Amino acid sequence: MIDLQKLTHIHIKLRVGEADLLGLMMSRSGTLNRLGDGEDEQPPFFMGRTEEPLFEEFVAQLSPELLELTGRYTFPDQQGVPCELVLALAGEGIDTGFA
């Protein structure tokens, strides 16, 4: 089981077909990096820092049921354009594919 108190970085990537439409990296320190908006195939890149507790708010949404899917989960009966959503977590003693 992942100790969420030791979590320091989160990386989220959305790929639809052959296009990377969204990349988001956030850290407990407040650093945010975002590539894309989830729609544009030629996404802009943004870097910043926030005092808002966005990291903690996101971590609060990580349920034990979701964390049990760490690794890979494939939906049955897929239809439409292939999509890949990556949620990678990193921290002290935590590595779920963070690269």
Short mmCIF file of N, CA and C in Angstrom, two decimals:
data_model
loop_
_atom_site.label_atom_id
_atom_site.label_comp_id
_atom_site.label_asym_id
_atom_site.label_seq_id
_atom_site.Cartn_x
_atom_site.Cartn_y
_atom_site.Cartn_z
N MET A 1 0.83 -1.18 0.00
CA MET A 1 0.00 0.00 0.00
C MET A 1 0.88 1.25 0.00
N ILE A 2 0.48 2.24 -0.74
CA ILE A 2 1.25 3.47 -0.86
C ILE A 2 0.95 4.39 0.32
N ASP A 3 2.00 4.88 0.98
CA ASP A 3 1.85 5.85 2.07
C ASP A 3 1.78 7.23 1.44
N LEU A 4 0.58 7.80 1.38
CA LEU A 4 0.38 9.07 0.70
C LEU A 4 1.10 10.23 1.38
N GLN A 5 1.46 10.08 2.65
CA GLN A 5 2.21 11.13 3.34
C GLN A 5 3.63 11.24 2.79
N LYS A 6 4.15 10.17 2.19
CA LYS A 6 5.50 10.18 1.63
C LYS A 6 5.51 10.57 0.16
N LEU A 7 4.35 10.80 -0.40
CA LEU A 7 4.22 11.17 -1.81
C LEU A 7 4.76 12.59 -2.01
N THR A 8 5.63 12.79 -3.01
CA THR A 8 6.21 14.11 -3.28
C THR A 8 5.92 14.63 -4.68
N HIS A 9 5.66 13.76 -5.64
CA HIS A 9 5.44 14.18 -7.03
C HIS A 9 4.33 13.34 -7.67
N ILE A 10 3.58 14.00 -8.54
CA ILE A 10 2.53 13.34 -9.31
C ILE A 10 2.69 13.74 -10.77
N HIS A 11 2.61 12.78 -11.67
CA HIS A 11 2.67 13.05 -13.10
C HIS A 11 1.44 12.42 -13.75
N ILE A 12 0.71 13.22 -14.53
CA ILE A 12 -0.47 12.76 -15.25
C ILE A 12 -0.25 13.01 -16.73
N LYS A 13 -0.54 12.01 -17.55
CA LYS A 13 -0.39 12.17 -19.00
C LYS A 13 -1.62 11.59 -19.68
N LEU A 14 -2.16 12.33 -20.65
CA LEU A 14 -3.28 11.85 -21.45
C LEU A 14 -2.85 11.80 -22.90
N ARG A 15 -2.94 10.61 -23.48
CA ARG A 15 -2.61 10.39 -24.89
C ARG A 15 -3.87 9.86 -25.57
N VAL A 16 -4.27 10.52 -26.66
CA VAL A 16 -5.45 10.11 -27.43
C VAL A 16 -4.98 9.83 -28.85
N GLY A 17 -5.14 8.60 -29.29
CA GLY A 17 -4.60 8.21 -30.59
C GLY A 17 -3.09 8.33 -30.53
N GLU A 18 -2.52 9.12 -31.42
CA GLU A 18 -1.06 9.34 -31.46
C GLU A 18 -0.65 10.66 -30.82
N ALA A 19 -1.60 11.40 -30.26
CA ALA A 19 -1.31 12.75 -29.75
C ALA A 19 -1.27 12.78 -28.22
N ASP A 20 -0.21 13.38 -27.68
CA ASP A 20 -0.13 13.67 -26.25
C ASP A 20 -0.88 14.98 -26.03
N LEU A 21 -2.06 14.92 -25.43
CA LEU A 21 -2.90 16.10 -25.29
C LEU A 21 -2.75 16.82 -23.96
N LEU A 22 -2.26 16.11 -22.94
CA LEU A 22 -2.12 16.74 -21.63
C LEU A 22 -1.01 16.07 -20.85
N GLY A 23 -0.17 16.88 -20.26
CA GLY A 23 0.83 16.40 -19.33
C GLY A 23 0.83 17.34 -18.15
N LEU A 24 0.77 16.82 -16.96
CA LEU A 24 0.74 17.64 -15.75
C LEU A 24 1.66 17.02 -14.72
N MET A 25 2.56 17.83 -14.20
CA MET A 25 3.43 17.37 -13.13
C MET A 25 3.29 18.35 -11.98
N MET A 26 3.03 17.83 -10.80
CA MET A 26 2.92 18.68 -9.63
C MET A 26 3.71 18.08 -8.49
N SER A 27 4.19 18.96 -7.63
CA SER A 27 4.96 18.49 -6.48
C SER A 27 4.36 19.05 -5.20
N ARG A 28 4.68 18.41 -4.11
CA ARG A 28 4.18 18.84 -2.80
C ARG A 28 4.64 20.27 -2.50
N SER A 29 5.77 20.69 -3.06
CA SER A 29 6.29 22.04 -2.81
C SER A 29 5.49 23.13 -3.52
N GLY A 30 4.56 22.75 -4.42
CA GLY A 30 3.75 23.73 -5.12
C GLY A 30 4.13 23.96 -6.56
N THR A 31 5.19 23.31 -7.03
CA THR A 31 5.61 23.44 -8.42
C THR A 31 4.60 22.76 -9.34
N LEU A 32 4.25 23.45 -10.43
CA LEU A 32 3.32 22.91 -11.42
C LEU A 32 3.92 23.07 -12.81
N ASN A 33 3.88 22.03 -13.60
CA ASN A 33 4.25 22.08 -15.01
C ASN A 33 3.10 21.47 -15.79
N ARG A 34 2.67 22.18 -16.84
CA ARG A 34 1.56 21.66 -17.64
C ARG A 34 1.89 21.80 -19.11
N LEU A 35 1.68 20.72 -19.84
CA LEU A 35 1.83 20.71 -21.29
C LEU A 35 0.48 20.37 -21.86
N GLY A 36 -0.15 21.33 -22.53
CA GLY A 36 -1.43 21.09 -23.17
C GLY A 36 -2.61 21.39 -22.28
N ASP A 37 -3.79 21.21 -22.90
CA ASP A 37 -5.04 21.49 -22.21
C ASP A 37 -6.03 20.33 -22.35
N GLY A 38 -5.58 19.22 -22.92
CA GLY A 38 -6.45 18.07 -23.11
C GLY A 38 -7.16 18.05 -24.44
N GLU A 39 -6.99 19.12 -25.25
CA GLU A 39 -7.68 19.19 -26.53
C GLU A 39 -6.76 19.51 -27.70
N ASP A 40 -5.82 20.41 -27.51
CA ASP A 40 -4.98 20.93 -28.59
C ASP A 40 -3.84 19.96 -28.90
N GLU A 41 -3.67 19.63 -30.19
CA GLU A 41 -2.60 18.70 -30.57
C GLU A 41 -1.23 19.35 -30.64
N GLN A 42 -1.15 20.68 -30.58
CA GLN A 42 0.13 21.38 -30.50
C GLN A 42 0.09 22.22 -29.22
N PRO A 43 0.26 21.54 -28.09
CA PRO A 43 -0.02 22.18 -26.81
C PRO A 43 1.06 23.16 -26.35
N PRO A 44 0.63 24.24 -25.69
CA PRO A 44 1.58 25.15 -25.06
C PRO A 44 2.10 24.53 -23.76
N PHE A 45 3.25 25.04 -23.28
CA PHE A 45 3.86 24.55 -22.05
C PHE A 45 3.84 25.67 -21.02
N PHE A 46 3.45 25.35 -19.81
CA PHE A 46 3.39 26.33 -18.72
C PHE A 46 4.14 25.79 -17.52
N MET A 47 4.85 26.69 -16.84
CA MET A 47 5.56 26.34 -15.61
C MET A 47 5.16 27.35 -14.55
N GLY A 48 5.05 26.91 -13.32
CA GLY A 48 4.71 27.85 -12.27
C GLY A 48 4.78 27.23 -10.89
N ARG A 49 4.32 28.03 -9.96
CA ARG A 49 4.31 27.61 -8.56
C ARG A 49 3.06 28.20 -7.93
N THR A 50 2.46 27.48 -7.01
CA THR A 50 1.25 27.97 -6.36
C THR A 50 1.35 27.81 -4.85
N GLU A 51 0.67 28.68 -4.16
CA GLU A 51 0.55 28.57 -2.71
C GLU A 51 -0.72 27.80 -2.35
N GLU A 52 -1.61 27.62 -3.35
CA GLU A 52 -2.84 26.86 -3.13
C GLU A 52 -2.49 25.40 -2.85
N PRO A 53 -3.24 24.72 -2.02
CA PRO A 53 -2.93 23.32 -1.69
C PRO A 53 -3.42 22.33 -2.75
N LEU A 54 -3.10 22.58 -4.02
CA LEU A 54 -3.58 21.72 -5.11
C LEU A 54 -3.09 20.29 -4.97
N PHE A 55 -1.83 20.13 -4.61
CA PHE A 55 -1.25 18.79 -4.45
C PHE A 55 -2.03 18.01 -3.39
N GLU A 56 -2.22 18.62 -2.23
CA GLU A 56 -2.92 17.96 -1.14
C GLU A 56 -4.37 17.65 -1.51
N GLU A 57 -5.02 18.57 -2.24
CA GLU A 57 -6.40 18.34 -2.67
C GLU A 57 -6.48 17.17 -3.64
N PHE A 58 -5.50 17.06 -4.53
CA PHE A 58 -5.49 15.94 -5.47
C PHE A 58 -5.25 14.63 -4.73
N VAL A 59 -4.27 14.62 -3.84
CA VAL A 59 -3.94 13.40 -3.09
C VAL A 59 -5.15 12.93 -2.27
N ALA A 60 -5.93 13.86 -1.76
CA ALA A 60 -7.11 13.50 -0.97
C ALA A 60 -8.13 12.72 -1.80
N GLN A 61 -8.06 12.83 -3.13
CA GLN A 61 -8.99 12.12 -4.01
C GLN A 61 -8.50 10.72 -4.38
N LEU A 62 -7.28 10.36 -4.00
CA LEU A 62 -6.72 9.05 -4.34
C LEU A 62 -7.24 8.01 -3.35
N SER A 63 -8.26 7.30 -3.76
CA SER A 63 -8.89 6.30 -2.89
C SER A 63 -8.05 5.01 -2.87
N PRO A 64 -8.21 4.21 -1.82
CA PRO A 64 -7.51 2.92 -1.78
C PRO A 64 -7.86 2.04 -2.98
N GLU A 65 -9.11 2.13 -3.46
CA GLU A 65 -9.53 1.33 -4.62
C GLU A 65 -8.75 1.74 -5.87
N LEU A 66 -8.54 3.03 -6.04
CA LEU A 66 -7.77 3.52 -7.19
C LEU A 66 -6.31 3.08 -7.07
N LEU A 67 -5.76 3.19 -5.89
CA LEU A 67 -4.35 2.83 -5.69
C LEU A 67 -4.11 1.34 -5.89
N GLU A 68 -5.14 0.51 -5.74
CA GLU A 68 -4.99 -0.92 -6.01
C GLU A 68 -4.76 -1.19 -7.49
N LEU A 69 -5.09 -0.24 -8.35
CA LEU A 69 -4.90 -0.40 -9.79
C LEU A 69 -3.51 0.04 -10.24
N THR A 70 -2.63 0.34 -9.29
CA THR A 70 -1.28 0.77 -9.63
C THR A 70 -0.64 -0.25 -10.56
N GLY A 71 -0.07 0.25 -11.60
CA GLY A 71 0.51 -0.61 -12.63
C GLY A 71 -0.22 -0.35 -13.92
N ARG A 72 -1.14 -1.21 -14.27
CA ARG A 72 -1.88 -1.02 -15.53
C ARG A 72 -3.27 -1.63 -15.40
N TYR A 73 -4.24 -0.91 -15.93
CA TYR A 73 -5.61 -1.40 -15.99
C TYR A 73 -6.13 -1.12 -17.39
N THR A 74 -6.74 -2.11 -18.02
CA THR A 74 -7.31 -1.95 -19.35
C THR A 74 -8.81 -2.17 -19.26
N PHE A 75 -9.56 -1.19 -19.77
CA PHE A 75 -11.02 -1.33 -19.78
C PHE A 75 -11.43 -2.43 -20.74
N PRO A 76 -12.37 -3.26 -20.34
CA PRO A 76 -12.90 -4.26 -21.28
C PRO A 76 -13.80 -3.57 -22.31
N ASP A 77 -14.00 -4.23 -23.44
CA ASP A 77 -14.91 -3.74 -24.49
C ASP A 77 -14.58 -2.31 -24.93
N GLN A 78 -13.33 -2.06 -25.24
CA GLN A 78 -12.92 -0.73 -25.69
C GLN A 78 -13.56 -0.38 -27.02
N GLN A 79 -13.88 0.90 -27.19
CA GLN A 79 -14.46 1.40 -28.43
C GLN A 79 -13.85 2.75 -28.74
N GLY A 80 -13.86 3.13 -30.02
CA GLY A 80 -13.40 4.45 -30.42
C GLY A 80 -11.89 4.56 -30.50
N VAL A 81 -11.41 5.80 -30.41
CA VAL A 81 -9.98 6.10 -30.51
C VAL A 81 -9.27 5.59 -29.25
N PRO A 82 -8.15 4.89 -29.41
CA PRO A 82 -7.41 4.41 -28.23
C PRO A 82 -6.92 5.58 -27.39
N CYS A 83 -7.08 5.47 -26.09
CA CYS A 83 -6.64 6.50 -25.15
C CYS A 83 -5.79 5.85 -24.07
N GLU A 84 -4.84 6.61 -23.57
CA GLU A 84 -4.02 6.15 -22.47
C GLU A 84 -3.94 7.26 -21.44
N LEU A 85 -4.27 6.94 -20.21
CA LEU A 85 -4.16 7.88 -19.10
C LEU A 85 -3.14 7.31 -18.13
N VAL A 86 -2.08 8.06 -17.88
CA VAL A 86 -1.02 7.61 -16.98
C VAL A 86 -1.07 8.47 -15.72
N LEU A 87 -1.06 7.83 -14.58
CA LEU A 87 -0.95 8.50 -13.29
C LEU A 87 0.25 7.87 -12.60
N ALA A 88 1.35 8.61 -12.53
CA ALA A 88 2.57 8.11 -11.91
C ALA A 88 2.81 8.86 -10.61
N LEU A 89 3.18 8.13 -9.57
CA LEU A 89 3.40 8.70 -8.25
C LEU A 89 4.84 8.44 -7.83
N ALA A 90 5.43 9.41 -7.13
CA ALA A 90 6.80 9.24 -6.66
C ALA A 90 6.95 9.88 -5.28
N GLY A 91 7.86 9.33 -4.53
CA GLY A 91 8.16 9.85 -3.20
C GLY A 91 9.09 8.88 -2.51
N GLU A 92 9.32 9.10 -1.23
CA GLU A 92 10.21 8.23 -0.47
C GLU A 92 9.68 6.80 -0.46
N GLY A 93 10.38 5.89 -1.14
CA GLY A 93 9.98 4.50 -1.21
C GLY A 93 8.80 4.23 -2.14
N ILE A 94 8.44 5.23 -2.95
CA ILE A 94 7.29 5.10 -3.87
C ILE A 94 7.77 5.29 -5.29
N ASP A 95 7.44 4.36 -6.17
CA ASP A 95 7.74 4.52 -7.59
C ASP A 95 6.73 3.69 -8.37
N THR A 96 5.78 4.38 -8.98
CA THR A 96 4.76 3.68 -9.77
C THR A 96 4.94 3.95 -11.25
N GLY A 97 6.18 4.13 -11.69
CA GLY A 97 6.43 4.36 -13.10
C GLY A 97 6.79 5.79 -13.41
N PHE A 98 7.12 6.57 -12.39
CA PHE A 98 7.51 7.96 -12.61
C PHE A 98 8.80 7.99 -13.41
N ALA A 99 8.79 8.74 -14.51
CA ALA A 99 9.98 8.80 -15.36
C ALA A 99 10.39 10.22 -15.61
#
